[in-house]
Coordinates of C-alpha atoms in Angstrom, one line a residue:
Chain A
M1110 CA 0.3 57.5 -80.0
I1111 CA -1.5 56.1 -77.0
Q1112 CA -4.5 53.9 -77.7
Q1113 CA -7.4 53.5 -75.4
N1114 CA -7.5 49.7 -75.4
E1115 CA -3.8 49.5 -74.4
I1116 CA -4.6 51.6 -71.3
V1117 CA -7.6 49.4 -70.4
M1118 CA -5.4 46.3 -70.9
L1119 CA -2.7 47.8 -68.7
F1120 CA -5.2 48.6 -65.9
L1121 CA -6.8 45.3 -66.0
G1122 CA -3.4 43.6 -66.0
V1123 CA -2.3 45.6 -63.0
G1124 CA -5.6 44.6 -61.3
V1125 CA -4.8 40.9 -62.0
W1126 CA -1.2 41.4 -60.7
V1127 CA -2.6 42.8 -57.4
F1128 CA -4.9 39.7 -57.2
T1129 CA -1.9 37.4 -57.8
V1130 CA 0.1 39.1 -55.1
R1131 CA -2.7 39.0 -52.6
N1132 CA -3.4 35.3 -53.3
R1133 CA 0.3 34.3 -53.6
A1134 CA -0.1 31.4 -51.1
G1135 CA -3.0 29.8 -53.0
L1136 CA -1.5 30.3 -56.4
S1137 CA 1.8 28.9 -55.2
R1138 CA 0.0 25.5 -55.1
L1139 CA -0.4 25.6 -58.8
P1140 CA 2.0 23.0 -60.3
A1141 CA 5.1 24.8 -61.6
S1142 CA 3.6 28.0 -60.5
M1143 CA 6.7 30.0 -61.1
I1144 CA 6.5 29.4 -64.9
I1145 CA 2.8 30.3 -65.3
L1146 CA 3.2 33.3 -63.1
A1147 CA 6.3 34.4 -65.1
A1148 CA 4.2 34.0 -68.3
F1149 CA 1.6 36.4 -66.8
Y1150 CA 4.2 38.9 -65.5
V1151 CA 6.0 39.0 -68.9
L1152 CA 2.7 39.6 -70.6
L1153 CA 2.0 42.4 -68.1
G1154 CA 5.4 43.8 -68.9
S1155 CA 4.6 43.9 -72.6
C1156 CA 1.4 45.8 -71.7
V1157 CA 3.5 48.4 -69.9
V1158 CA 6.0 48.8 -72.8
T1159 CA 3.1 49.0 -75.2
V1160 CA 1.8 52.1 -73.4
L1161 CA 5.4 53.5 -73.2
E1162 CA 5.7 52.9 -76.9
G1163 CA 3.2 55.8 -77.4
F1164 CA 5.5 58.3 -75.7
F1165 CA 9.1 57.6 -76.8
W1166 CA 11.3 54.9 -78.4
N1167 CA 8.3 53.5 -80.1
T1168 CA 10.3 51.1 -82.3
F1169 CA 12.3 49.7 -79.4
F1170 CA 9.3 49.3 -77.1
N1171 CA 7.3 47.8 -79.9
L1172 CA 10.0 45.2 -80.3
L1173 CA 10.0 44.6 -76.6
E1174 CA 6.2 44.3 -76.6
H1175 CA 6.3 41.5 -79.2
A1176 CA 9.3 39.9 -77.6
G1177 CA 7.4 39.9 -74.3
L1178 CA 4.4 38.4 -75.9
A1179 CA 6.6 35.7 -77.5
M1180 CA 8.3 34.9 -74.1
S1181 CA 4.9 34.7 -72.5
S1182 CA 3.7 32.3 -75.1
V1183 CA 6.8 30.2 -74.7
F1184 CA 6.4 30.1 -70.9
T1185 CA 2.8 29.1 -71.3
A1186 CA 3.7 26.3 -73.7
I1187 CA 6.4 25.1 -71.4
W1188 CA 4.1 25.1 -68.4
C1189 CA 1.4 23.2 -70.4
W1190 CA 4.0 20.7 -71.5
K1191 CA 5.3 20.3 -68.0
V1192 CA 2.0 20.1 -66.3
F1193 CA 0.0 18.1 -68.8
L1194 CA 2.6 15.8 -70.3
V1195 CA 5.6 15.4 -68.0
S1196 CA 4.6 15.9 -64.4
K1197 CA 2.8 13.2 -62.4
E1198 CA 2.1 15.3 -59.4
P1199 CA -1.5 15.9 -58.5
R1200 CA -3.0 19.0 -60.0
Chain B
M846 CA 10.8 45.0 -88.3
G847 CA 11.5 41.3 -89.3
C848 CA 12.2 40.6 -85.6
V849 CA 8.6 41.7 -84.7
A850 CA 7.3 39.2 -87.2
I851 CA 9.5 36.5 -85.9
F852 CA 8.3 37.1 -82.3
D853 CA 4.7 37.1 -83.4
L854 CA 5.3 33.8 -85.3
I855 CA 7.0 32.3 -82.2
S856 CA 4.0 33.4 -80.2
I857 CA 1.5 31.9 -82.6
L858 CA 3.5 28.6 -82.7
A859 CA 4.0 28.5 -78.9
F860 CA 0.3 29.1 -78.2
L861 CA -0.6 26.5 -80.8
A862 CA 1.8 24.0 -79.2
A863 CA 0.2 24.8 -75.8
L864 CA -3.2 24.3 -77.3
V865 CA -2.2 20.9 -78.7
I866 CA -0.7 19.9 -75.4
L867 CA -3.8 20.8 -73.6
V868 CA -6.0 18.8 -76.0
K869 CA -3.5 15.8 -75.9
G870 CA -3.3 15.9 -72.1
W871 CA -6.9 16.5 -71.5
R872 CA -7.4 13.1 -69.9
R873 CA -4.9 14.0 -67.2
S874 CA -7.4 16.7 -66.5
F875 CA -6.6 19.8 -64.7
R876 CA -9.5 21.2 -62.7
P877 CA -12.2 21.1 -65.4
D878 CA -13.3 24.8 -65.0
A879 CA -9.8 26.1 -64.8
G880 CA -8.8 23.8 -67.6
F881 CA -11.5 25.3 -69.9
L882 CA -10.5 28.8 -68.9
L883 CA -6.8 27.9 -69.6
G884 CA -7.8 26.6 -73.0
A885 CA -9.7 29.7 -73.8
L886 CA -6.9 31.8 -72.5
V887 CA -4.4 30.1 -74.8
L888 CA -6.7 30.3 -77.8
F889 CA -7.4 33.9 -77.3
S890 CA -3.7 34.6 -76.8
M891 CA -3.0 32.9 -80.0
L892 CA -5.7 34.9 -81.8
Y893 CA -4.3 38.0 -80.3
S894 CA -0.8 37.1 -81.7
I895 CA -2.3 36.3 -85.1
C896 CA -4.0 39.7 -85.1
L897 CA -0.8 41.4 -84.3
F898 CA 1.1 39.4 -87.0
L899 CA -1.5 40.3 -89.6
Q900 CA -1.6 43.9 -88.5
W901 CA 2.2 44.1 -88.8
S902 CA 2.2 42.4 -92.2
G903 CA -0.4 44.9 -93.4
T904 CA -2.6 42.1 -94.8
T905 CA -5.7 43.5 -93.3
S906 CA -6.7 46.2 -90.8
A907 CA -10.2 44.8 -90.3
L908 CA -9.0 42.8 -87.3
D909 CA -8.1 45.9 -85.3
P910 CA -11.4 45.9 -83.3
V911 CA -11.0 42.1 -82.7
E912 CA -7.4 42.8 -81.4
D913 CA -8.7 45.5 -79.1
V914 CA -11.4 43.3 -77.6
I915 CA -9.1 40.3 -77.2
G916 CA -6.4 42.5 -75.7
A917 CA -8.9 43.7 -73.1
L918 CA -10.1 40.2 -72.4
L919 CA -6.7 38.6 -71.9
P920 CA -5.9 40.0 -68.4
M921 CA -9.5 39.2 -67.4
M922 CA -9.1 35.6 -68.6
W923 CA -5.9 35.3 -66.7
A924 CA -7.8 36.6 -63.7
F925 CA -10.6 34.1 -64.2
F926 CA -8.1 31.3 -64.6
F927 CA -6.3 32.2 -61.4
Y928 CA -9.6 32.7 -59.6
S929 CA -11.2 29.4 -60.7
Y930 CA -8.0 27.6 -59.7
L931 CA -8.1 29.2 -56.3
Q932 CA -11.7 28.3 -55.9
G933 CA -10.9 24.7 -56.9
V934 CA -8.1 24.6 -54.3
L935 CA -10.4 26.0 -51.6
T936 CA -13.2 23.5 -52.5
S937 CA -10.7 20.7 -52.5
D938 CA -9.4 21.8 -49.1
L939 CA -12.9 22.0 -47.8
R940 CA -13.8 18.6 -49.1
Q941 CA -10.6 17.2 -47.6
S942 CA -11.4 18.9 -44.3
E943 CA -14.9 17.5 -44.4
H944 CA -13.6 14.1 -45.3
S945 CA -11.0 14.3 -42.4
L946 CA -13.8 15.4 -40.1
L947 CA -16.0 12.5 -41.1
E948 CA -13.1 10.1 -40.8
S949 CA -12.4 11.5 -37.3
E950 CA -16.0 11.2 -36.3
R951 CA -16.1 7.6 -37.7
K952 CA -13.0 6.8 -35.7
L953 CA -14.4 8.4 -32.6
Y954 CA -17.7 6.4 -33.0
T955 CA -15.8 3.2 -33.7
L956 CA -13.6 3.9 -30.6
M957 CA -16.6 4.8 -28.4
G958 CA -18.5 1.8 -29.8
N959 CA -15.7 -0.6 -28.8
L960 CA -15.1 0.9 -25.4
P961 CA -16.1 -1.4 -22.5
G962 CA -18.6 1.2 -21.2
M963 CA -20.4 4.2 -22.3
V964 CA -19.4 7.8 -23.1
Y965 CA -21.8 10.5 -22.2
R966 CA -22.5 14.2 -22.2
C967 CA -25.2 15.3 -19.9
L968 CA -26.7 18.3 -18.1
N969 CA -26.0 19.0 -14.5
D970 CA -29.5 18.3 -13.2
R971 CA -31.0 15.8 -10.9
N972 CA -32.0 13.6 -13.8
W973 CA -28.6 13.8 -15.4
S974 CA -30.4 14.6 -18.7
M975 CA -28.3 13.1 -21.4
E976 CA -27.4 15.0 -24.5
F977 CA -25.2 12.3 -26.0
I978 CA -24.7 8.6 -25.1
S979 CA -22.5 6.2 -27.0
Q980 CA -23.6 2.7 -28.2
G981 CA -21.9 1.1 -25.2
C982 CA -25.0 2.1 -23.2
R983 CA -26.9 -0.9 -24.6
E984 CA -24.4 -3.4 -23.1
L985 CA -24.0 -1.5 -19.9
T986 CA -27.6 -0.7 -19.0
G987 CA -29.7 -2.8 -21.3
Y988 CA -31.4 0.3 -22.6
E989 CA -31.1 1.8 -26.1
P990 CA -29.2 5.2 -26.1
E991 CA -32.4 6.9 -27.3
D992 CA -34.3 5.7 -24.2
L993 CA -31.8 7.6 -21.9
L994 CA -31.5 10.7 -24.0
Q995 CA -33.4 13.8 -23.0
G996 CA -37.1 13.2 -23.7
G997 CA -36.5 9.4 -23.6
T998 CA -38.4 6.8 -21.6
I999 CA -36.1 6.9 -18.6
S1000 CA -33.6 9.2 -17.0
Y1001 CA -30.1 8.0 -16.0
A1002 CA -30.8 9.1 -12.4
D1003 CA -33.5 6.4 -12.3
L1004 CA -30.9 3.7 -13.1
I1005 CA -28.7 4.7 -10.1
H1006 CA -29.4 2.7 -7.0
K1007 CA -31.5 4.7 -4.6
D1008 CA -29.0 4.4 -1.8
D1009 CA -26.2 5.8 -4.0
R1010 CA -28.2 8.5 -5.8
E1011 CA -27.7 11.3 -3.2
A1012 CA -24.0 10.4 -2.7
V1013 CA -23.4 10.6 -6.5
W1014 CA -25.1 14.0 -6.7
E1015 CA -23.1 15.4 -3.8
Q1016 CA -19.8 14.1 -5.0
V1017 CA -20.3 15.5 -8.5
Q1018 CA -21.4 18.9 -7.2
E1019 CA -18.4 19.0 -4.8
N1020 CA -15.9 18.4 -7.6
L1021 CA -17.7 20.7 -10.0
A1022 CA -17.5 23.5 -7.5
K1023 CA -13.7 23.0 -7.4
K1024 CA -13.7 22.6 -11.2
R1025 CA -11.8 19.3 -11.0
P1026 CA -12.5 15.8 -12.5
F1027 CA -14.5 13.3 -10.5
Q1028 CA -14.4 9.6 -10.1
L1029 CA -17.3 7.6 -8.7
V1030 CA -18.2 4.0 -7.9
Y1031 CA -21.8 3.2 -7.5
R1032 CA -24.5 0.7 -8.4
I1033 CA -27.1 0.8 -11.2
A1034 CA -30.1 -1.3 -12.1
T1035 CA -30.1 -2.5 -15.7
A1036 CA -33.2 -3.0 -17.9
S1037 CA -33.3 -6.6 -16.9
G1038 CA -33.3 -5.7 -13.2
E1039 CA -29.7 -6.9 -12.7
E1040 CA -27.6 -4.8 -10.3
K1041 CA -24.2 -3.7 -11.6
S1042 CA -21.3 -1.9 -10.1
V1043 CA -20.0 0.9 -12.3
W1044 CA -17.0 3.2 -12.3
E1045 CA -17.5 6.7 -13.6
Q1046 CA -14.9 9.4 -14.5
G1047 CA -16.2 12.7 -15.6
V1048 CA -15.5 16.4 -15.8
G1049 CA -17.4 19.6 -16.1
V1050 CA -17.4 21.5 -19.4
F1051 CA -17.3 25.2 -18.7
S1052 CA -17.8 28.2 -21.0
K1053 CA -15.2 30.9 -21.3
E1054 CA -17.2 32.9 -18.8
G1055 CA -16.9 30.0 -16.4
G1056 CA -20.5 28.9 -16.6
L1057 CA -21.1 25.1 -16.5
L1058 CA -22.3 23.9 -19.9
A1059 CA -22.5 20.1 -19.4
L1060 CA -20.7 17.1 -17.9
E1061 CA -18.7 14.7 -20.1
G1062 CA -17.3 11.4 -19.0
F1063 CA -17.1 7.7 -19.2
I1064 CA -18.9 4.9 -17.3
A1065 CA -17.5 1.4 -17.2
D1066 CA -18.9 -1.8 -15.8
I1067 CA -16.7 -3.0 -12.9
T1068 CA -19.1 -5.7 -11.5
Q1069 CA -16.7 -8.5 -12.4
Q1070 CA -13.8 -6.7 -10.8
K1071 CA -15.9 -5.9 -7.8
M1072 CA -16.9 -9.5 -7.4
A1073 CA -13.3 -10.6 -7.8
Q1074 CA -12.3 -8.0 -5.2
E1075 CA -14.9 -9.3 -2.8
A1076 CA -13.9 -12.9 -3.4
L1077 CA -10.4 -11.9 -2.8
Q1078 CA -11.3 -10.1 0.3
R1079 CA -13.3 -13.1 1.5
A1080 CA -10.4 -15.4 0.7
H1081 CA -8.1 -13.0 2.6
D1082 CA -10.4 -13.0 5.6
E1083 CA -10.7 -16.8 5.6
L1084 CA -6.9 -17.0 5.3
E1085 CA -6.5 -14.6 8.2
E1086 CA -9.0 -16.6 10.2
K1087 CA -7.1 -19.8 9.5
V1088 CA -3.9 -18.1 10.3
E1089 CA -5.4 -16.9 13.6
E1090 CA -6.7 -20.4 14.3
R1091 CA -3.4 -22.0 13.6
T1092 CA -1.6 -19.4 15.6
A1093 CA -4.0 -20.1 18.5
E1094 CA -3.3 -23.8 18.1
I1095 CA 0.4 -23.3 18.0
K1096 CA 0.1 -21.0 21.1
E1097 CA -1.9 -23.6 22.9
T1098 CA 0.5 -26.4 21.9
Y1099 CA 3.4 -24.1 23.0
Q1100 CA 1.7 -23.5 26.4
K1101 CA 1.1 -27.3 26.8
L1102 CA 4.7 -28.0 25.9
K1103 CA 5.8 -25.2 28.3
K1104 CA 3.7 -26.7 31.0
A1105 CA 5.0 -30.2 30.3
Y1106 CA 8.5 -28.9 30.3
H1107 CA 8.0 -27.3 33.7
K1108 CA 6.4 -30.4 35.0
I1109 CA 9.2 -32.5 33.7
K1110 CA 11.7 -30.0 35.2
N1111 CA 9.9 -30.0 38.5
D1112 CA 9.7 -33.8 38.5
Q1113 CA 13.3 -34.0 37.6
E1114 CA 14.2 -31.7 40.5
K1115 CA 12.0 -33.7 42.8
I1116 CA 13.7 -36.9 41.7
I1117 CA 17.1 -35.3 42.3
Q1118 CA 15.9 -34.1 45.7
L1119 CA 14.5 -37.6 46.5
E1120 CA 17.7 -39.2 45.4
R1121 CA 19.7 -36.8 47.4
H1122 CA 17.4 -37.4 50.3
A1123 CA 17.7 -41.1 50.0
I1124 CA 21.5 -40.8 49.9
V1125 CA 21.5 -38.6 52.9
S1126 CA 19.1 -40.8 54.7
R1127 CA 21.3 -43.8 54.1
I1128 CA 24.4 -42.0 55.3
T1129 CA 22.8 -40.7 58.4
S1130 CA 21.1 -44.0 59.1
T1131 CA 24.4 -45.8 58.7
L1132 CA 26.1 -43.2 61.0
A1133 CA 23.3 -43.6 63.5
H1134 CA 23.6 -47.4 63.5
E1135 CA 27.4 -47.2 63.8
T1136 CA 27.4 -44.7 66.6
R1137 CA 24.5 -45.9 68.7
N1138 CA 26.3 -48.7 70.4
P1139 CA 29.5 -46.8 71.2
I1140 CA 27.4 -43.9 72.6
S1141 CA 25.4 -46.3 74.7
A1142 CA 28.7 -47.8 76.0
I1143 CA 30.0 -44.3 76.8
G1144 CA 26.8 -43.5 78.6
G1145 CA 26.9 -46.8 80.6
F1146 CA 30.5 -46.4 81.6
A1147 CA 29.9 -42.7 82.5
R1148 CA 27.1 -43.8 84.9
M1149 CA 29.3 -46.5 86.4
L1150 CA 32.1 -44.0 87.0
K1151 CA 29.7 -41.5 88.5
R1152 CA 28.5 -44.1 91.0
K1153 CA 32.1 -45.0 91.8
Y1154 CA 33.2 -41.4 92.3
A1155 CA 30.0 -40.1 93.7
N1156 CA 31.8 -38.6 96.7
D1157 CA 34.4 -36.8 94.5
T1158 CA 33.1 -33.3 94.1
D1159 CA 35.6 -32.4 91.4
L1160 CA 34.9 -35.3 89.0
S1161 CA 31.1 -35.8 89.6
P1162 CA 30.0 -32.6 87.6
H1163 CA 32.1 -33.8 84.6
F1164 CA 30.4 -37.1 84.6
D1165 CA 27.0 -35.3 84.6
I1166 CA 28.1 -33.4 81.5
I1167 CA 29.2 -36.6 79.8
L1168 CA 25.8 -38.2 80.6
E1169 CA 23.8 -35.2 79.5
E1170 CA 25.6 -35.0 76.1
T1171 CA 25.4 -38.7 75.7
Q1172 CA 21.6 -38.6 76.3
K1173 CA 21.4 -35.8 73.6
L1174 CA 23.3 -38.0 71.2
E1175 CA 21.1 -41.0 72.0
R1176 CA 18.0 -38.9 71.4
L1177 CA 19.3 -37.6 68.1
I1178 CA 20.2 -41.1 66.9
A1179 CA 16.8 -42.4 68.0
G1180 CA 15.2 -39.5 66.0
I1181 CA 17.2 -40.3 62.9
L1182 CA 16.3 -44.0 63.0
K1183 CA 12.7 -43.2 63.6
A1184 CA 12.6 -40.7 60.7
G1185 CA 14.0 -43.4 58.5
H1186 CA 11.5 -45.9 59.9
E1187 CA 14.3 -48.0 61.1
A1188 CA 13.3 -47.7 64.7
A1189 CA 9.9 -48.3 66.1
A1190 CA 8.1 -45.1 67.0
Y1191 CA 6.2 -45.0 70.3
F1192 CA 3.0 -43.0 69.7
Q1193 CA 1.5 -41.7 72.9
A1194 CA -0.6 -38.7 74.1
L1195 CA 1.7 -35.8 74.8
S1196 CA 1.0 -32.5 76.4
P1197 CA 1.9 -29.6 74.1
S1198 CA 2.7 -27.4 77.1
E1199 CA 5.1 -29.9 78.6
L1200 CA 6.7 -30.4 75.2
L1201 CA 7.2 -26.7 74.9
D1202 CA 8.8 -26.4 78.3
E1203 CA 11.1 -29.3 77.6
I1204 CA 12.2 -27.9 74.2
C1205 CA 12.9 -24.5 75.8
T1206 CA 15.0 -26.1 78.4
L1207 CA 17.0 -27.9 75.8
T1208 CA 17.7 -24.8 73.8
Q1209 CA 18.1 -22.3 76.7
E1210 CA 21.8 -22.5 76.7
K1211 CA 22.1 -21.9 73.0
A1212 CA 19.8 -18.9 73.2
R1213 CA 21.8 -17.4 76.0
L1214 CA 25.0 -17.7 74.1
S1215 CA 23.4 -16.0 71.1
Y1216 CA 21.9 -13.2 73.2
V1217 CA 18.4 -14.1 72.2
K1218 CA 15.4 -14.3 74.5
L1219 CA 12.9 -17.1 74.3
R1220 CA 9.3 -16.3 75.0
K1221 CA 6.6 -18.9 75.4
E1222 CA 2.9 -18.2 74.7
K1223 CA 0.7 -21.0 75.8
G1224 CA -3.0 -20.8 75.1
P1225 CA -5.6 -22.6 77.1
F1226 CA -6.1 -25.8 75.1
P1227 CA -7.1 -29.2 76.5
S1228 CA -6.0 -31.3 73.5
H1229 CA -3.0 -33.5 73.6
I1230 CA -1.2 -34.7 70.5
I1231 CA -0.6 -38.3 69.5
A1232 CA 3.1 -38.6 68.5
D1233 CA 6.4 -40.1 69.3
K1234 CA 7.9 -37.8 72.0
E1235 CA 11.5 -38.1 70.9
S1236 CA 10.7 -37.3 67.3
V1237 CA 8.6 -34.3 68.2
I1238 CA 11.3 -32.9 70.5
V1239 CA 14.1 -33.4 68.0
A1240 CA 12.1 -31.8 65.2
L1241 CA 11.0 -28.8 67.2
K1242 CA 14.4 -28.3 68.6
E1243 CA 15.9 -28.2 65.1
I1244 CA 13.4 -25.5 64.1
L1245 CA 14.0 -23.5 67.3
L1246 CA 17.8 -23.7 66.9
N1247 CA 17.4 -22.4 63.3
A1248 CA 15.2 -19.5 64.6
I1249 CA 17.8 -18.6 67.3
E1250 CA 20.6 -18.6 64.7
A1251 CA 18.5 -16.4 62.4
S1252 CA 17.5 -13.9 65.1
P1253 CA 19.5 -10.7 65.7
K1254 CA 21.0 -10.1 69.1
D1255 CA 18.7 -9.0 71.9
E1256 CA 15.6 -9.9 70.0
E1257 CA 13.0 -12.5 71.0
V1258 CA 12.1 -15.8 69.5
V1259 CA 8.5 -16.6 70.3
L1260 CA 7.2 -20.1 70.8
K1261 CA 3.5 -20.4 70.7
I1262 CA 0.9 -23.1 70.9
S1263 CA -2.5 -22.8 69.4
Q1264 CA -5.3 -25.1 68.1
E1265 CA -7.0 -25.3 64.7
E1266 CA -9.7 -27.7 63.8
G1267 CA -8.2 -31.0 64.7
W1268 CA -4.6 -29.8 64.7
V1269 CA -2.3 -28.5 67.5
V1270 CA 0.0 -25.9 66.0
F1271 CA 3.5 -25.1 67.3
S1272 CA 4.7 -21.8 65.9
V1273 CA 8.3 -20.5 66.1
S1274 CA 8.8 -16.9 65.1
D1275 CA 12.0 -15.0 64.8
R1276 CA 12.7 -11.4 63.8
G1277 CA 15.5 -12.1 61.4
A1278 CA 16.0 -10.9 57.7
G1279 CA 13.4 -13.4 56.4
I1280 CA 14.0 -15.9 53.6
D1281 CA 14.4 -14.8 50.0
E1282 CA 12.4 -16.5 47.3
Q1283 CA 15.2 -18.5 45.8
T1284 CA 16.2 -20.0 49.2
L1285 CA 12.5 -20.6 50.0
G1286 CA 12.2 -23.2 47.2
R1287 CA 15.2 -25.2 48.5
I1288 CA 14.8 -24.8 52.3
Y1289 CA 13.9 -28.5 52.8
E1290 CA 16.5 -29.7 50.4
P1291 CA 19.1 -31.9 52.1
L1292 CA 22.7 -30.5 52.2
F1293 CA 21.4 -27.0 51.2
S1294 CA 22.2 -24.2 53.6
T1295 CA 22.9 -20.5 53.5
K1296 CA 25.1 -20.8 56.6
K1297 CA 28.8 -21.5 56.3
L1298 CA 29.1 -24.0 59.1
S1299 CA 26.0 -26.0 58.6
S1300 CA 25.3 -29.5 57.3
G1301 CA 22.1 -28.5 55.7
L1302 CA 20.4 -31.5 57.3
G1303 CA 18.5 -29.9 60.2
L1304 CA 15.3 -28.7 58.5
P1305 CA 14.9 -31.7 56.1
F1306 CA 15.4 -33.9 59.1
A1307 CA 12.8 -32.0 61.1
K1308 CA 10.3 -32.1 58.2
D1309 CA 10.8 -35.9 57.8
L1310 CA 10.2 -36.4 61.5
I1311 CA 7.1 -34.2 61.6
E1312 CA 5.6 -36.0 58.5
A1313 CA 6.4 -39.4 60.2
Q1314 CA 4.1 -38.2 63.0
N1315 CA 1.3 -37.6 60.5
G1316 CA 1.9 -33.8 60.8
Y1317 CA 3.1 -31.2 58.4
I1318 CA 5.1 -28.0 58.4
R1319 CA 4.7 -24.6 56.7
L1320 CA 6.3 -21.3 57.0
Q1321 CA 5.6 -17.6 56.5
T1322 CA 8.3 -15.1 55.9
L1323 CA 8.5 -11.3 55.3
P1324 CA 11.7 -9.6 54.2
D1325 CA 13.4 -7.8 57.2
K1326 CA 10.5 -8.7 59.5
G1327 CA 11.2 -12.3 60.2
T1328 CA 10.0 -15.9 59.7
T1329 CA 7.5 -18.1 61.4
F1330 CA 7.4 -21.8 61.1
Y1331 CA 4.1 -23.6 61.8
V1332 CA 4.2 -27.2 62.8
Y1333 CA 1.0 -29.1 62.8
F1334 CA 0.4 -32.3 64.7
P1335 CA -3.0 -34.1 64.8
A1336 CA -4.9 -33.4 68.0
A1337 CA -5.9 -36.3 70.2
K1338 CA -9.7 -37.0 70.1

């Protein structure tokens, strides 16, 4: 069953994705930008599967949603660790 | 379903770890605003995961609205995070650009301040209204840059020497018209009244449409260089003058040396001539001495034999010839001895006309054999000459014989007598080939002759005889027209 907040979250996420694509050059200057952008894209992916969950394979997509969220959190933690504890590059 | 719980727990723990790392590494601050947003993002993500976990575990359903709100906020927080970071980057870039610009300006000012001259930007008007002047203006002109800027106390045009002002304007306008850089050298008056020479290089600044916006350039003080150049020029001029003086001195010395060399050479030639003359004189004098007595004896015996055989018509003419030739030889010997001052000369008043007749008679036979006519021209002159008769006859005879030999067949040799202020002049003219320049210089040199069968003693002997009579000889010759000898004897008073 589709929920309204999941649709809103998806639309907002797609909007942010467009923003990241348009400002790719600026965002690439983020330290370890691939990791933080991956964290966002995986989160966006979990939003997609959350919506799909309402139509079919709800159990599978639900699992993917939570797995995506977990991956996103791990990427975020790795990025924070890399940027705030390991890296000595200017930020 | 256990997997979902595990994933949620992983999420919670990972976000928690991220949050701890953020707090721990806060001193190595990210951009503050982006850092706060990141912290909030991680916190909200963790809360979202907690909500999901609790929802799954069925502990409570009261957190569903919270989950919905946080779910909607998460993408926006990502957007804010990215946006704030980008803003930070842009601001940083802008600051860096500003810093670079300021640094460039500082460098430019330092550079311009240390230049030995002033950099300017001015309008293209008669005042050269300045829009910008570097600090070098103070040292160059003695004025503060503000004084020369537009609206200042003095215009740059006023500093330019009045004699150079128009030329500067014209040269700049000419170069601007061709849109090419210009270089000028002119004088300016400084604030202290000192005159300086300056070198200027400038260029017109044009708009895209081609309109002239301003002039930009650099002006440097070249007074020292100018003075050095002038000093160098002066030194060069002085050196040239000295070189010219020295050259003139050397030339003068050379001329003197050349003159001295020629004099020495002439003297040497004269000495050689004199020596040769002396030798010839000695030889001829000896010959004259040695032959005088035998000739006298021959003459005496010839006269005796003539008297003895006076009635013999065959022999008598032969004796006459012997006597005549003997007399000729005696006269010649007498002349030689008198020329060498070895015999006493008998000076007496002589009639030039009679002398001329006598000489013609003596040379008549020679002229006839050479097919040359002798023509006498006697002017009416009362003066006699004071000289030794024998010497005069011998000298003139030698000259006349020379003329006959030089004269072509069937031509005339003219003997003429004239008078010039205290002198009686005998002239002998032939119509021969004339005498070339080289021969002319050696004509009175003993033993010199252009003829094959000649002793080269005739003319030197004649000259000596004439000079012994206080007279002198000169000649005039023209190529292919003939030669005239003029013999001067002092006229009797």
